[in-house]
XYZ file of C-alpha atoms in Angstrom:
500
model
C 175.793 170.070 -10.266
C 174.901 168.838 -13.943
C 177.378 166.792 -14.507
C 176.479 164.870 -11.102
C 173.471 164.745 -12.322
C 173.702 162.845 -15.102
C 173.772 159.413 -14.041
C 171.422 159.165 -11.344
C 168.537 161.360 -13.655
C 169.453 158.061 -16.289
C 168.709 155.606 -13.670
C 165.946 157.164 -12.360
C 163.986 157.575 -15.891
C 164.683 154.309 -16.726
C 163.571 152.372 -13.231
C 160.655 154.632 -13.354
C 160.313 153.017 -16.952
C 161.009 149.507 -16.010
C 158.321 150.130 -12.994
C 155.550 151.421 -15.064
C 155.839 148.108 -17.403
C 156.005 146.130 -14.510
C 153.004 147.223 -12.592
C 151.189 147.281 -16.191
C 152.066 143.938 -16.963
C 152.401 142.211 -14.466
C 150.195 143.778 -11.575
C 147.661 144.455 -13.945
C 147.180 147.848 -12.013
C 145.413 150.313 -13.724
C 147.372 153.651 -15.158
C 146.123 155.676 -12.683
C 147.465 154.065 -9.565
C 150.746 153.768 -11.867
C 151.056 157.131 -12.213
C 150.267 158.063 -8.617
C 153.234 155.319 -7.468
C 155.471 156.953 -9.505
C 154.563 160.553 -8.472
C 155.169 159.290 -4.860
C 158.500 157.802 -5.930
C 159.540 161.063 -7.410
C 158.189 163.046 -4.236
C 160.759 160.705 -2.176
C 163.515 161.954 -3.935
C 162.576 165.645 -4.055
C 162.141 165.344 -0.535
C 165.448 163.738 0.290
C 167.258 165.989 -2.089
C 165.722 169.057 0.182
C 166.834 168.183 3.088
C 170.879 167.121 1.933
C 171.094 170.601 -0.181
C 169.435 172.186 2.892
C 172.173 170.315 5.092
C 175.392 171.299 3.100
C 174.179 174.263 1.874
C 174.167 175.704 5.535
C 177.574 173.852 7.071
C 180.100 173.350 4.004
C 182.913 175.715 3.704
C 184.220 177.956 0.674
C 187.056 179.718 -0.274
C 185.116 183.005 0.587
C 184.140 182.072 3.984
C 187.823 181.137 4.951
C 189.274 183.975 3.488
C 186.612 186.408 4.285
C 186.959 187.858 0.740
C 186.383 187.425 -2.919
C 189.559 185.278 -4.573
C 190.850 187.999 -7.520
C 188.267 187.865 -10.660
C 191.151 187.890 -13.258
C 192.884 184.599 -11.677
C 189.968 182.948 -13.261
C 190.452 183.396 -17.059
C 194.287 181.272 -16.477
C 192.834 178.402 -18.729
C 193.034 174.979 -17.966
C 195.517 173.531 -15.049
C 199.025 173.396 -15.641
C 200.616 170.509 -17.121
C 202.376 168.516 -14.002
C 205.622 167.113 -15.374
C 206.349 163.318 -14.707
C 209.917 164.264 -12.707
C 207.424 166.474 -10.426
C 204.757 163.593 -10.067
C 207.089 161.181 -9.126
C 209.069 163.938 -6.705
C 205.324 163.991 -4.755
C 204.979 160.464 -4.642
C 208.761 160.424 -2.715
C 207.112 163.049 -0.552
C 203.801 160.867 0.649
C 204.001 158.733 3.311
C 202.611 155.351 2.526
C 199.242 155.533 4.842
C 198.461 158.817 5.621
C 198.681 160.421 2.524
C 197.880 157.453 0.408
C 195.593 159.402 -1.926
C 198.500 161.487 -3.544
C 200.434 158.286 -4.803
C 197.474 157.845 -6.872
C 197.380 159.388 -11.290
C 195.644 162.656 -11.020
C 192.635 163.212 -13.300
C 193.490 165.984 -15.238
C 189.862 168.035 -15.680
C 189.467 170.468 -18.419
C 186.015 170.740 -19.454
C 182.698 170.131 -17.753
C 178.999 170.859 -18.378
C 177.562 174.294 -17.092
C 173.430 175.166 -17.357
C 171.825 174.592 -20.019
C 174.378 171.864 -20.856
C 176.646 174.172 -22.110
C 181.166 172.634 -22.322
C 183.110 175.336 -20.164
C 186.970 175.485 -19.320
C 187.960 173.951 -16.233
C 189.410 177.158 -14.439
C 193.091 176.976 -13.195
C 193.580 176.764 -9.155
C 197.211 177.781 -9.162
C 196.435 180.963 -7.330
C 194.599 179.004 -4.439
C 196.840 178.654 -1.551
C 197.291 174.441 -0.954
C 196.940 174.635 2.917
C 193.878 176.677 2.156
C 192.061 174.233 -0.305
C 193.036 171.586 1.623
C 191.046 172.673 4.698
C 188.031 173.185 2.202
C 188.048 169.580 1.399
C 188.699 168.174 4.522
C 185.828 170.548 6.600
C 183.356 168.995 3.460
C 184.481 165.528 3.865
C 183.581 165.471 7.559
C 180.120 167.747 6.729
C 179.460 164.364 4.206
C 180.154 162.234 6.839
C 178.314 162.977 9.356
C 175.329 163.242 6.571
C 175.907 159.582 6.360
C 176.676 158.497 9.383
C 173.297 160.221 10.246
C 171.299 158.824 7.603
C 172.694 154.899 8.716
C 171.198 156.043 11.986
C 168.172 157.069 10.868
C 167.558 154.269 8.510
C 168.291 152.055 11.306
C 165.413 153.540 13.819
C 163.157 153.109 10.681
C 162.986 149.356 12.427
C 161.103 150.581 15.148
C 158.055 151.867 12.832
C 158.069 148.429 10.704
C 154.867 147.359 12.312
C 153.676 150.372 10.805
C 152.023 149.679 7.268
C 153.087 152.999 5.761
C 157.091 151.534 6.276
C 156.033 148.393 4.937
C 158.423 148.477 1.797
C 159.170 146.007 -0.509
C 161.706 143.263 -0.506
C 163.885 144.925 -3.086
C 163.442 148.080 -1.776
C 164.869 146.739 1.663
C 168.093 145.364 -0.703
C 168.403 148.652 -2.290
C 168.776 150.503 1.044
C 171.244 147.836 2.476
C 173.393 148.727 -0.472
C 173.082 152.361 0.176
C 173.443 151.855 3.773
C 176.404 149.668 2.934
C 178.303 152.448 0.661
C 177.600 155.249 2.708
C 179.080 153.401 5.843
C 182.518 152.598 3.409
C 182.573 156.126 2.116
C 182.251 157.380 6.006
C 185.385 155.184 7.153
C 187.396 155.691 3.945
C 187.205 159.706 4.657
C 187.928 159.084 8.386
C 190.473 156.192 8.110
C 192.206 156.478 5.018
C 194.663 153.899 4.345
C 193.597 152.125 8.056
C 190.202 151.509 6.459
C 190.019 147.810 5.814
C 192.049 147.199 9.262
C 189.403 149.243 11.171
C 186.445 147.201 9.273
C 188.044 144.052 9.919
C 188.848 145.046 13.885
C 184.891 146.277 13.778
C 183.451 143.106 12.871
C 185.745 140.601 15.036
C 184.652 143.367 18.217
C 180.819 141.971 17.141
C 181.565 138.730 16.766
C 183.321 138.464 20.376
C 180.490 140.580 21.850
C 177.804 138.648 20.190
C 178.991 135.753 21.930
C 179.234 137.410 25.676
C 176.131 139.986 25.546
C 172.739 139.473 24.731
C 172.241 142.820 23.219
C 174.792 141.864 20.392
C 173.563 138.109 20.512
C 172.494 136.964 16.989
C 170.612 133.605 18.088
C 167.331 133.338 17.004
C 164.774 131.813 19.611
C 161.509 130.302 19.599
C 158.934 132.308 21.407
C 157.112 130.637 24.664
C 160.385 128.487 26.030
C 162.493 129.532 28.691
C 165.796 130.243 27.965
C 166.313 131.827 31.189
C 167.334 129.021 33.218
C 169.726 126.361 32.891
C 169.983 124.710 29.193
C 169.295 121.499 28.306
C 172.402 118.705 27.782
C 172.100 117.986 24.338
C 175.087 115.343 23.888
C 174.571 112.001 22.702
C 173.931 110.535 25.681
C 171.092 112.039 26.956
C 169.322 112.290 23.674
C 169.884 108.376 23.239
C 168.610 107.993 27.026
C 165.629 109.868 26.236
C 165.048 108.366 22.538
C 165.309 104.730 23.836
C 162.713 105.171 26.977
C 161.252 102.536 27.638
C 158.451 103.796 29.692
C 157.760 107.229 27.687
C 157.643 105.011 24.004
C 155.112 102.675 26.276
C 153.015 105.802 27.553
C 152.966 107.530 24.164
C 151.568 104.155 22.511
C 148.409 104.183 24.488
C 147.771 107.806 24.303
C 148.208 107.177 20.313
C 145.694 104.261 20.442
C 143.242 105.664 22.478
C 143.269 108.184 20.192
C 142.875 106.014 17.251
C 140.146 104.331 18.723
C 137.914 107.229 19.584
C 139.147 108.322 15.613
C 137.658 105.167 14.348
C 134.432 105.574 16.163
C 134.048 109.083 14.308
C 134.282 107.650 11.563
C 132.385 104.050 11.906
C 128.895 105.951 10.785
C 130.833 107.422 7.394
C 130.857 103.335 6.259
C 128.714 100.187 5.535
C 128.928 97.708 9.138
C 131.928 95.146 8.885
C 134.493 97.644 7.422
C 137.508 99.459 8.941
C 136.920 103.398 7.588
C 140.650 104.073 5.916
C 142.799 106.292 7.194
C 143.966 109.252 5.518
C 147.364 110.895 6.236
C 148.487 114.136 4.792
C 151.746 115.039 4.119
C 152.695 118.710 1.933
C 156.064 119.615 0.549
C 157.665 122.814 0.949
C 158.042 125.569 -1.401
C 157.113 128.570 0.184
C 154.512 130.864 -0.362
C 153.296 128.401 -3.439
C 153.409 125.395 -1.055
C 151.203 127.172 1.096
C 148.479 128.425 -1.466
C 148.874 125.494 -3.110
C 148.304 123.094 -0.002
C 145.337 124.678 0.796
C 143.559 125.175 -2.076
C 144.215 121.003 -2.686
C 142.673 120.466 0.780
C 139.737 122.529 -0.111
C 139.038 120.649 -3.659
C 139.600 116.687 -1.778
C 137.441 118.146 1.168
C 134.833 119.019 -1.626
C 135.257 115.326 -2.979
C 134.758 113.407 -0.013
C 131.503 115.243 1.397
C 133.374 118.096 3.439
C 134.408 115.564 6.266
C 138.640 115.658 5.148
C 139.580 116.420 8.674
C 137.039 114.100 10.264
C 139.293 111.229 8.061
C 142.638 112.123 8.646
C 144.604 110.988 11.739
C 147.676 112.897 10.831
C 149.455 115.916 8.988
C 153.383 116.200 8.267
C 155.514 117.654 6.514
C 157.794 120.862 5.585
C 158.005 124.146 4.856
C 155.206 126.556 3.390
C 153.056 123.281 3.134
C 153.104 122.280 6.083
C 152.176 125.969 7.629
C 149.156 125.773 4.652
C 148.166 122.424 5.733
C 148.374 123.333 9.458
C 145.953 126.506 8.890
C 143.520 124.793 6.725
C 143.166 122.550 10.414
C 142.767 125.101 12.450
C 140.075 126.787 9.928
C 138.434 123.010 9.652
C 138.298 122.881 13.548
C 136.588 126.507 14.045
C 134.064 125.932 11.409
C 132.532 122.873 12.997
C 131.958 125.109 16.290
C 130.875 128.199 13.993
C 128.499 129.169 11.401
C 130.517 132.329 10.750
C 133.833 130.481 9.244
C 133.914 127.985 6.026
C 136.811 126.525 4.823
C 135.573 126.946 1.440
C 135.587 130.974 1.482
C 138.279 132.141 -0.969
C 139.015 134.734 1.851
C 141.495 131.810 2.866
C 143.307 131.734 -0.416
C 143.768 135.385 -0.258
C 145.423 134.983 2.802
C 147.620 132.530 2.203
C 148.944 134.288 -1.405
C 149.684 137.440 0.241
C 153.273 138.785 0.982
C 155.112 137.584 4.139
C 158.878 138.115 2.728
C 158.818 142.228 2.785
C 158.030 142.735 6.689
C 161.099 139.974 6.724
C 163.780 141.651 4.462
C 163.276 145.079 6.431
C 163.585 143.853 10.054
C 166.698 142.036 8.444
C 168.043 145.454 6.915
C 167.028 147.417 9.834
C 167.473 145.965 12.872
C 168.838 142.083 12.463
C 172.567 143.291 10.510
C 173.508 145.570 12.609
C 172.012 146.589 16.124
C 168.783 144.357 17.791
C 167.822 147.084 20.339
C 164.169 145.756 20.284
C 162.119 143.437 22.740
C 159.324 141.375 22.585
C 157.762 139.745 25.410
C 155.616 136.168 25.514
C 153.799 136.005 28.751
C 157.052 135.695 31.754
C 159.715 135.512 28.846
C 161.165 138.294 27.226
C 162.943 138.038 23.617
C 164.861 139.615 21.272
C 163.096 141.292 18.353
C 164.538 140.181 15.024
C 162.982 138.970 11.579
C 162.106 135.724 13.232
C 158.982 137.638 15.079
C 158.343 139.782 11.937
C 157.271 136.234 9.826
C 155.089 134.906 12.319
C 153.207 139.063 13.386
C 152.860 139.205 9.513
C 151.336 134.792 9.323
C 149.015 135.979 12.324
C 147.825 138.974 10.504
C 146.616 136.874 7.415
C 145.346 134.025 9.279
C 143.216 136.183 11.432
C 145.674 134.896 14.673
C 143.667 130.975 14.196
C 147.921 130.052 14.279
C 148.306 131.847 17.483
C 148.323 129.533 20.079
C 150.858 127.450 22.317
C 151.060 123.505 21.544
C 149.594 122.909 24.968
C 146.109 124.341 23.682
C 145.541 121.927 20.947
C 146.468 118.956 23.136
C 143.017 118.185 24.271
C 141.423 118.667 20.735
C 143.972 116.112 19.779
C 143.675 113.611 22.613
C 139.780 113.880 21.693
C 140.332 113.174 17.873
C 138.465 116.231 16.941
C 141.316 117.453 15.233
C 144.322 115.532 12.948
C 147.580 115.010 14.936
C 150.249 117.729 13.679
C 153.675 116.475 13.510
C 156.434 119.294 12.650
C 159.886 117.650 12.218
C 162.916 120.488 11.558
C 166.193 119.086 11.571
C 168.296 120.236 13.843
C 172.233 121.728 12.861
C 173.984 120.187 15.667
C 173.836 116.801 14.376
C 171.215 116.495 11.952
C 168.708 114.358 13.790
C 164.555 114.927 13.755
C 163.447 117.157 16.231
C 159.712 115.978 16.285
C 157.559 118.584 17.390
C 153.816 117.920 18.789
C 151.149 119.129 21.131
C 150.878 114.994 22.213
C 153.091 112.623 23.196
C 154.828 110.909 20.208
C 157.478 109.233 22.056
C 157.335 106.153 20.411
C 158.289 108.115 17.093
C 161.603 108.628 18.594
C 162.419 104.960 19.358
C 164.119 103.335 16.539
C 165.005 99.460 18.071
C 163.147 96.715 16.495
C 162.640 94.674 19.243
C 163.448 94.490 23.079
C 165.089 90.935 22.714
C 167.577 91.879 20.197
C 170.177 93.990 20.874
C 171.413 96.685 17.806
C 173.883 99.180 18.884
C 171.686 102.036 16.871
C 171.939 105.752 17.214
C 168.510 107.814 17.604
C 167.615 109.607 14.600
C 164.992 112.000 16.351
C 164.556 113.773 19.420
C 161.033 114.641 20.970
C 161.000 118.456 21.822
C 158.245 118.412 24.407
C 160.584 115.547 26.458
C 163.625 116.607 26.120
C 163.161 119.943 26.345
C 160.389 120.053 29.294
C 162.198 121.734 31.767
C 162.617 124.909 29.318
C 158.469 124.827 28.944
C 158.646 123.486 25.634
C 154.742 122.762 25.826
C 154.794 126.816 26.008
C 156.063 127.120 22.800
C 154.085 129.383 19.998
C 152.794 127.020 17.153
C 153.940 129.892 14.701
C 157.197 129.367 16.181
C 157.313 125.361 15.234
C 156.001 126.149 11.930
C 159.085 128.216 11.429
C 161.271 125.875 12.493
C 160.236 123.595 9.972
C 160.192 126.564 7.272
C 163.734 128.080 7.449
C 166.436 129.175 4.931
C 169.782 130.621 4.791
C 169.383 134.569 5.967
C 165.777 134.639 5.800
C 163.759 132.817 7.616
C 165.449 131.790 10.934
């Protein structure tokens, strides 16, 4: 009706508004593709608004249909409704039990006008000659018609998940928080009609049900894996003492050192023709701070100007790469680009191609598999050669970082060993913390052992605890050297609801 109407036709005009300045302003789009965003915005809504008049036209109930008859003409020219006296208000109230017909102990809104085509103030009509029993099963057979409307639109919103590698249902970030909320209200307004008073007790006894099944069932399970380990067989002890046992190994710190050395050495005698005879070439080390998309743009694009400054031989210099975050994942593709382009003509690190890449979005495939699929029901698989996963927003970041960097990130820590070992190629070092107790998990394709052991010296004896734990150790048995790099890179790049 009009006056329904009302508000959402205001907040339509003025979003459209607000988007048209936006994309003019700030997008710098041109007012063509403006107006053709906002004509497929407005087809959206006719198209929604189709199909739920379509729907209730067809399955609510009137007074006509119940009665099989027209209600008498006349009976509508009573005026407004009766005034309801405060002796008789408080009479009903007596009469209402206090859950089931909760609604009644509530003031009444007394209508008497309301807006009729072409916004013209008419009477509210009088109902008095309506039988209760008989309005009341008009209401109730429209309530359940509205919820099941809902309850079918939740569903469909939620198999939208299943088309998200889809382009077309790649939506925006807000536009993934605007259908949570509407997801959200239409699930509340569902119960409340169903429920009543029980309501919050039946939300309450709803979530605790997850929460116990989430923690029994791996359909409901909300743990977020890495992809390539085996979590299949039986976990690792992570207690403190087999991580001190393993931090404090004499044998694996000893092993790691000459693999590091020998690395170093055949590093060094890349290098020995970049100086004059008699001096040591310096080593560079890079380490990038996080910040996210930024971080990563902003990584690269610094490697590319101090690989410009030096002669385009950065990579050939550096023995290592740390770090955190979104520049640690820049830093770690600008490698992998480095590495191909010495084995291709067809690749240069210097092609703003790269830069492209690394601004575009990653956050909106994220914020709809969390909407869709993560909050409520993971029904989706993914499988990593023997292993198979559950889908969540954790495989939607690193599908959408393979898309922009052309897969060069796609490969298991095991592959980039040798390249390592050989000093063709920096040593990565990713170093998440971990929740359980907030040591280092250091995370390589070679052995960095000695990274993890803290004592000073074998003849004095310190009572220390281990402040990191190697991952490809410790965790050997569960194929850690299988693991996806994307999957390390996110480690080291999470944050609260987001990235896991």
């Amino acid at each position: 009706s009009l006056n329904n109407a009302l508000i959402p036709l205001a907040f339509t005009l003025t979003y459209m508004y607000c988007s048209a300045q936006f994309q003019l302003t700030k997008e710098l789009l041109s007012p063509g593709d403006v107006v053709l965003h906002l004509l497929g915005f407005l087809i959206g809504i006719a198209g929604f608004q189709l199909v739920a008049v379509g729907y209730f036209m067809r399955t609510n109930t009137d007074i006509t249909r119940l009665q099989g008859s027209q209600p008498d003409p006349r009976a509508d020219q009573r005026g407004p409704e009766r005034q309801v006296s405060r002796a008789e208000q408080r009479q009903q109230q007596r009469l209402a039990t206090r859950w089931m017909r909760q609604e009644r102990r509530t003031p009444k809104w007394r209508v008497v006008t309301y807006l009729v085509p072409p916004l013209r103030i008419a009477l509210a009509r009088s109902i008095d000659h309506y039988d209760r029993q008989l309005l009341r099963q008009v209401i109730w057979q429209n309530h359940i018609n509205g919820s099941i409307f809902e309850v079918v639109m939740v569903l469909s919103f939620l198999a939208l998940g299943a088309l998200g590698d889809l382009d077309l249902f790649a939506i925006p970030t807000a536009a993934s928080a605007f259908l949570l909320a509407t997801m959200i209200i239409m699930l509340l307004s569902a119960f409340t009609s169903w429920f009543k008073g029980w309501t919050v007790t039946v939300i309450v006894a709803v979530v605790l049900l997850l929460d116990a099944f989430s923690l029994r069932t791996d359909r409901f399970l909300a743990d977020n894996r890495a992809y390539g380990m085996d979590y299949g067989g039986k976990p690792a002890a992570y207690a403190i003492g087999p991580v001190t046992e393993h931090a404090f190994n004499d044998s694996a710190t000893a092993s790691s050192l000459r693999q590091a050395r020998a690395t170093l050495d055949l590093w060094a005698e890349r290098n020995r023709p970049l100086y004059a005879e008699g001096h040591k070439p310096p080593l560079v080390i890079v380490s990038s701070s996080g910040g996210g998309l930024r971080a990563m743009l902003w990584t690269y694009r610094c490697l590319q100007l101090a690989d410009s400054l030096v002669g385009g031989d950065l990579m050939d210099r550096t023995a290592l790469i740390s770090g955190s975050s979104g520049g640690l994942i820049g830093a770690a593709y600008y490698r992998q680009v480095d590495w191909l382009a010495g084995r291709t003509d067809t690749v240069d690190v210097r092609d703003r191609r790269h830069l492209d890449a690394m601004s575009e979005d990653i956050l909106n495939p994220v914020a709809f598999s969390f909407v869709t699929n993560d909050l409520f029901l993971r029904y989706r698989r993914v499988k990593d050669g023997t292993h198979t996963y559950t889908r969540d927003r954790g495989y939607a970041f690193e599908r959408r970082l393979n898309e922009l960097t052309g897969d060069l990130l796609h490969q298991r820590l095991a592959d980039l060993r040798a390249a390592e070992e050989r000093a063709e190629m920096p040593l990565l070092v990713m170093s998440p913390t971990t929740i359980n107790d907030g040591r280092r998990l250091l995370i390589a394709s070679s052995p960095v052992g000695f990274l993890t052991d803290t004592r000073t010296s074998p003849f004095v004896t310190v009572d220390a605890s281990p402040e990191s734990v190697e991952l490809s150790r410790f965790f050997r048995a569960q194929e850690a050297d299988s693991l996806r790099l994307t999957s390390a890179l996110r480690m080291g790049a999470t944050f609260p609801y987001i990235t896991p």
